[in-house]
């Protein structure tokens, strides 16, 4: 069973992203158009689950399927769309997860959403700290129930994602 833990920000997270980004770019070559550090580990000072979230942009999501064996050889488990249409999702570490890759075709709305929320939290420290409190409360309430942990955060995320998208329009 995967243990859910929210830990203080670790200065090593950007380095871990950079190393994994280099590995993915090496594995995928030109298929990988852009690789972004997303999620809470990409926001300086924000407490997070110690899992590096990676957003991978590819020209054609179906082209990425040809590289699943390479990703598996690099330690990833392929999870297909995993509930989000048009995505390819990979995890590294299984129950001791260290990385997650969310891959989408260039131009997919999910890319904008992930980057907007990340940038919003980076620019609004007080909101990022409120988000950290929500996550800590979710861990206390739901221990290792990943579904309920995520559900507890949903309203906060959706509200602030809408504000982040409005902020982008300005």
PDB file of C-alpha atoms in Angstrom:
ATOM      1  CA  UNK A   1       0.000   0.000   0.000  1.00  0.00           C
ATOM      2  CA  UNK A   2       1.288   3.432  -0.934  1.00  0.00           C
ATOM      3  CA  UNK A   3       1.883   5.720   2.038  1.00  0.00           C
ATOM      4  CA  UNK A   4       0.813   9.329   1.596  1.00  0.00           C
ATOM      5  CA  UNK A   5       3.116  11.844   3.247  1.00  0.00           C
ATOM      6  CA  UNK A   6       3.329  15.603   2.844  1.00  0.00           C
ATOM      7  CA  UNK A   7       6.832  16.823   3.634  1.00  0.00           C
ATOM      8  CA  UNK A   8       8.501  20.257   3.746  1.00  0.00           C
ATOM      9  CA  UNK A   9       9.881  21.610   0.469  1.00  0.00           C
ATOM     10  CA  UNK A  10      13.162  19.979  -0.526  1.00  0.00           C
ATOM     11  CA  UNK A  11      15.753  22.040  -2.421  1.00  0.00           C
ATOM     12  CA  UNK A  12      16.730  18.843  -4.272  1.00  0.00           C
ATOM     13  CA  UNK A  13      13.385  18.564  -6.091  1.00  0.00           C
ATOM     14  CA  UNK A  14      14.391  20.837  -9.006  1.00  0.00           C
ATOM     15  CA  UNK A  15      17.611  18.813  -9.424  1.00  0.00           C
ATOM     16  CA  UNK A  16      15.611  15.583  -9.395  1.00  0.00           C
ATOM     17  CA  UNK A  17      13.341  17.016 -12.079  1.00  0.00           C
ATOM     18  CA  UNK A  18      16.320  18.117 -14.197  1.00  0.00           C
ATOM     19  CA  UNK A  19      17.921  14.672 -14.020  1.00  0.00           C
ATOM     20  CA  UNK A  20      14.698  12.888 -14.936  1.00  0.00           C
ATOM     21  CA  UNK A  21      13.924  15.398 -17.667  1.00  0.00           C
ATOM     22  CA  UNK A  22      17.329  14.681 -19.212  1.00  0.00           C
ATOM     23  CA  UNK A  23      16.658  10.928 -19.031  1.00  0.00           C
ATOM     24  CA  UNK A  24      13.248  11.302 -20.693  1.00  0.00           C
ATOM     25  CA  UNK A  25      14.631  13.562 -23.424  1.00  0.00           C
ATOM     26  CA  UNK A  26      17.381  10.998 -24.049  1.00  0.00           C
ATOM     27  CA  UNK A  27      14.851   8.147 -24.237  1.00  0.00           C
ATOM     28  CA  UNK A  28      12.330   9.941 -26.446  1.00  0.00           C
ATOM     29  CA  UNK A  29      14.496  12.215 -28.577  1.00  0.00           C
ATOM     30  CA  UNK A  30      12.469  14.513 -30.829  1.00  0.00           C
ATOM     31  CA  UNK A  31       9.182  12.958 -29.666  1.00  0.00           C
ATOM     32  CA  UNK A  32       9.577  15.030 -26.470  1.00  0.00           C
ATOM     33  CA  UNK A  33       8.810  18.616 -27.489  1.00  0.00           C
ATOM     34  CA  UNK A  34       8.693  20.240 -24.033  1.00  0.00           C
ATOM     35  CA  UNK A  35       9.214  18.916 -20.533  1.00  0.00           C
ATOM     36  CA  UNK A  36       7.941  20.907 -17.541  1.00  0.00           C
ATOM     37  CA  UNK A  37       8.223  20.497 -13.779  1.00  0.00           C
ATOM     38  CA  UNK A  38       4.675  20.742 -12.406  1.00  0.00           C
ATOM     39  CA  UNK A  39       2.848  19.901  -9.212  1.00  0.00           C
ATOM     40  CA  UNK A  40       3.698  20.986  -5.710  1.00  0.00           C
ATOM     41  CA  UNK A  41       7.365  19.973  -5.920  1.00  0.00           C
ATOM     42  CA  UNK A  42       7.748  22.660  -8.616  1.00  0.00           C
ATOM     43  CA  UNK A  43       6.654  25.467  -6.276  1.00  0.00           C
ATOM     44  CA  UNK A  44       9.540  26.752  -4.100  1.00  0.00           C
ATOM     45  CA  UNK A  45       8.711  26.555  -0.406  1.00  0.00           C
ATOM     46  CA  UNK A  46       5.546  24.458  -0.842  1.00  0.00           C
ATOM     47  CA  UNK A  47       5.161  21.296   1.221  1.00  0.00           C
ATOM     48  CA  UNK A  48       4.340  18.331  -0.974  1.00  0.00           C
ATOM     49  CA  UNK A  49       4.209  14.611  -1.432  1.00  0.00           C
ATOM     50  CA  UNK A  50       7.826  13.866  -2.426  1.00  0.00           C
ATOM     51  CA  UNK A  51       6.880  12.835  -5.957  1.00  0.00           C
ATOM     52  CA  UNK A  52       8.229  14.772  -8.939  1.00  0.00           C
ATOM     53  CA  UNK A  53       5.416  15.537 -11.403  1.00  0.00           C
ATOM     54  CA  UNK A  54       6.561  15.913 -14.985  1.00  0.00           C
ATOM     55  CA  UNK A  55       4.459  17.344 -17.799  1.00  0.00           C
ATOM     56  CA  UNK A  56       5.586  16.002 -21.162  1.00  0.00           C
ATOM     57  CA  UNK A  57       4.427  17.622 -24.397  1.00  0.00           C
ATOM     58  CA  UNK A  58       4.598  15.528 -27.571  1.00  0.00           C
ATOM     59  CA  UNK A  59       3.436  16.276 -31.114  1.00  0.00           C
ATOM     60  CA  UNK A  60       1.272  13.153 -31.293  1.00  0.00           C
ATOM     61  CA  UNK A  61       0.273  11.262 -28.158  1.00  0.00           C
ATOM     62  CA  UNK A  62      -0.112   8.055 -30.169  1.00  0.00           C
ATOM     63  CA  UNK A  63       3.523   8.334 -31.303  1.00  0.00           C
ATOM     64  CA  UNK A  64       4.539   8.175 -27.634  1.00  0.00           C
ATOM     65  CA  UNK A  65       3.011   4.689 -27.384  1.00  0.00           C
ATOM     66  CA  UNK A  66       5.926   3.352 -29.460  1.00  0.00           C
ATOM     67  CA  UNK A  67       8.266   4.410 -26.648  1.00  0.00           C
ATOM     68  CA  UNK A  68       6.484   2.610 -23.816  1.00  0.00           C
ATOM     69  CA  UNK A  69       9.135  -0.169 -23.756  1.00  0.00           C
ATOM     70  CA  UNK A  70      11.875   2.457 -23.359  1.00  0.00           C
ATOM     71  CA  UNK A  71       9.980   4.093 -20.492  1.00  0.00           C
ATOM     72  CA  UNK A  72       9.463   0.679 -18.856  1.00  0.00           C
ATOM     73  CA  UNK A  73      13.189  -0.090 -19.204  1.00  0.00           C
ATOM     74  CA  UNK A  74      13.876   3.226 -17.412  1.00  0.00           C
ATOM     75  CA  UNK A  75      11.778   2.071 -14.444  1.00  0.00           C
ATOM     76  CA  UNK A  76       8.367   3.486 -15.347  1.00  0.00           C
ATOM     77  CA  UNK A  77       5.038   1.703 -15.230  1.00  0.00           C
ATOM     78  CA  UNK A  78       2.689   2.698 -18.055  1.00  0.00           C
ATOM     79  CA  UNK A  79      -0.864   3.404 -16.884  1.00  0.00           C
ATOM     80  CA  UNK A  80      -2.438   4.474 -20.202  1.00  0.00           C
ATOM     81  CA  UNK A  81      -4.822   7.433 -19.978  1.00  0.00           C
ATOM     82  CA  UNK A  82      -5.548   6.692 -16.300  1.00  0.00           C
ATOM     83  CA  UNK A  83      -8.830   8.593 -16.309  1.00  0.00           C
ATOM     84  CA  UNK A  84      -7.889  11.614 -18.442  1.00  0.00           C
ATOM     85  CA  UNK A  85      -8.685  11.346 -22.131  1.00  0.00           C
ATOM     86  CA  UNK A  86      -5.717  12.038 -24.381  1.00  0.00           C
ATOM     87  CA  UNK A  87      -3.134  11.565 -21.636  1.00  0.00           C
ATOM     88  CA  UNK A  88      -0.426   8.964 -21.220  1.00  0.00           C
ATOM     89  CA  UNK A  89       0.486   8.479 -17.582  1.00  0.00           C
ATOM     90  CA  UNK A  90       3.612   6.823 -16.226  1.00  0.00           C
ATOM     91  CA  UNK A  91       4.713   6.243 -12.642  1.00  0.00           C
ATOM     92  CA  UNK A  92       8.148   5.383 -11.319  1.00  0.00           C
ATOM     93  CA  UNK A  93       8.577   3.571  -8.036  1.00  0.00           C
ATOM     94  CA  UNK A  94       5.109   1.976  -7.709  1.00  0.00           C
ATOM     95  CA  UNK A  95       4.288   2.086  -3.943  1.00  0.00           C
ATOM     96  CA  UNK A  96       7.453   4.128  -3.261  1.00  0.00           C
ATOM     97  CA  UNK A  97       6.658   6.504  -6.103  1.00  0.00           C
ATOM     98  CA  UNK A  98       9.365   9.011  -6.996  1.00  0.00           C
ATOM     99  CA  UNK A  99       8.149  10.428 -10.340  1.00  0.00           C
ATOM    100  CA  UNK A 100       4.960  10.748 -12.368  1.00  0.00           C
ATOM    101  CA  UNK A 101       4.837  11.682 -16.045  1.00  0.00           C
ATOM    102  CA  UNK A 102       1.697  13.228 -17.492  1.00  0.00           C
ATOM    103  CA  UNK A 103       2.041  13.296 -21.280  1.00  0.00           C
ATOM    104  CA  UNK A 104      -0.226  15.216 -23.664  1.00  0.00           C
ATOM    105  CA  UNK A 105      -0.143  16.323 -27.273  1.00  0.00           C
ATOM    106  CA  UNK A 106       1.046  19.888 -27.799  1.00  0.00           C
ATOM    107  CA  UNK A 107      -1.938  22.232 -27.489  1.00  0.00           C
ATOM    108  CA  UNK A 108      -4.000  20.023 -25.155  1.00  0.00           C
ATOM    109  CA  UNK A 109      -5.972  22.136 -22.648  1.00  0.00           C
ATOM    110  CA  UNK A 110      -4.539  20.066 -19.776  1.00  0.00           C
ATOM    111  CA  UNK A 111      -1.102  21.555 -20.455  1.00  0.00           C
ATOM    112  CA  UNK A 112      -2.437  25.073 -19.997  1.00  0.00           C
ATOM    113  CA  UNK A 113      -4.274  24.059 -16.822  1.00  0.00           C
ATOM    114  CA  UNK A 114      -1.217  22.456 -15.202  1.00  0.00           C
ATOM    115  CA  UNK A 115       1.118  25.322 -16.064  1.00  0.00           C
ATOM    116  CA  UNK A 116      -1.393  28.012 -15.062  1.00  0.00           C
ATOM    117  CA  UNK A 117      -1.961  26.447 -11.623  1.00  0.00           C
ATOM    118  CA  UNK A 118       1.773  25.974 -11.048  1.00  0.00           C
ATOM    119  CA  UNK A 119       2.576  29.557 -12.021  1.00  0.00           C
ATOM    120  CA  UNK A 120      -0.316  30.910  -9.932  1.00  0.00           C
ATOM    121  CA  UNK A 121       0.997  29.127  -6.829  1.00  0.00           C
ATOM    122  CA  UNK A 122       4.524  30.365  -7.534  1.00  0.00           C
ATOM    123  CA  UNK A 123       3.283  33.969  -7.666  1.00  0.00           C
ATOM    124  CA  UNK A 124       0.886  33.757  -4.697  1.00  0.00           C
ATOM    125  CA  UNK A 125       2.777  32.492  -1.675  1.00  0.00           C
ATOM    126  CA  UNK A 126      -0.173  32.916   0.707  1.00  0.00           C
ATOM    127  CA  UNK A 127      -2.357  30.709  -1.506  1.00  0.00           C
ATOM    128  CA  UNK A 128       0.436  28.149  -1.824  1.00  0.00           C
ATOM    129  CA  UNK A 129       0.699  28.029   1.981  1.00  0.00           C
ATOM    130  CA  UNK A 130      -3.085  27.606   2.285  1.00  0.00           C
ATOM    131  CA  UNK A 131      -2.812  24.740  -0.197  1.00  0.00           C
ATOM    132  CA  UNK A 132      -0.109  23.135   1.959  1.00  0.00           C
ATOM    133  CA  UNK A 133      -2.482  23.279   4.940  1.00  0.00           C
ATOM    134  CA  UNK A 134      -5.249  21.619   2.906  1.00  0.00           C
ATOM    135  CA  UNK A 135      -2.833  18.823   1.961  1.00  0.00           C
ATOM    136  CA  UNK A 136      -1.678  18.311   5.555  1.00  0.00           C
ATOM    137  CA  UNK A 137      -5.301  18.149   6.705  1.00  0.00           C
ATOM    138  CA  UNK A 138      -6.106  15.627   3.958  1.00  0.00           C
ATOM    139  CA  UNK A 139      -3.257  13.368   5.125  1.00  0.00           C
ATOM    140  CA  UNK A 140      -4.452  13.545   8.732  1.00  0.00           C
ATOM    141  CA  UNK A 141      -8.054  12.818   7.786  1.00  0.00           C
ATOM    142  CA  UNK A 142      -7.541  10.138   5.162  1.00  0.00           C
ATOM    143  CA  UNK A 143      -4.175   8.553   5.971  1.00  0.00           C
ATOM    144  CA  UNK A 144      -3.314   6.393   2.953  1.00  0.00           C
ATOM    145  CA  UNK A 145      -6.565   6.624   1.022  1.00  0.00           C
ATOM    146  CA  UNK A 146      -5.278   8.315  -2.141  1.00  0.00           C
ATOM    147  CA  UNK A 147      -8.744   8.765  -3.609  1.00  0.00           C
ATOM    148  CA  UNK A 148     -10.148  10.578  -0.549  1.00  0.00           C
ATOM    149  CA  UNK A 149      -6.906  12.550  -0.118  1.00  0.00           C
ATOM    150  CA  UNK A 150      -7.266  13.866  -3.680  1.00  0.00           C
ATOM    151  CA  UNK A 151     -11.008  14.454  -3.375  1.00  0.00           C
ATOM    152  CA  UNK A 152     -10.472  16.572  -0.235  1.00  0.00           C
ATOM    153  CA  UNK A 153      -8.255  18.958  -2.246  1.00  0.00           C
ATOM    154  CA  UNK A 154     -10.518  19.191  -5.302  1.00  0.00           C
ATOM    155  CA  UNK A 155     -12.607  22.248  -4.390  1.00  0.00           C
ATOM    156  CA  UNK A 156      -9.538  24.275  -3.441  1.00  0.00           C
ATOM    157  CA  UNK A 157      -7.713  23.303  -6.625  1.00  0.00           C
ATOM    158  CA  UNK A 158     -10.679  23.973  -8.919  1.00  0.00           C
ATOM    159  CA  UNK A 159     -11.389  27.364  -7.340  1.00  0.00           C
ATOM    160  CA  UNK A 160      -7.797  28.523  -7.621  1.00  0.00           C
ATOM    161  CA  UNK A 161      -7.331  26.992 -11.055  1.00  0.00           C
ATOM    162  CA  UNK A 162     -10.213  29.156 -12.294  1.00  0.00           C
ATOM    163  CA  UNK A 163      -8.541  32.209 -10.764  1.00  0.00           C
ATOM    164  CA  UNK A 164      -5.239  31.208 -12.366  1.00  0.00           C
ATOM    165  CA  UNK A 165      -6.889  30.944 -15.778  1.00  0.00           C
ATOM    166  CA  UNK A 166      -8.549  34.345 -15.336  1.00  0.00           C
ATOM    167  CA  UNK A 167      -5.171  35.758 -14.276  1.00  0.00           C
ATOM    168  CA  UNK A 168      -3.687  34.437 -17.549  1.00  0.00           C
ATOM    169  CA  UNK A 169      -6.260  36.305 -19.606  1.00  0.00           C
ATOM    170  CA  UNK A 170      -5.110  39.649 -18.223  1.00  0.00           C
TER     171      UNK A 170
END
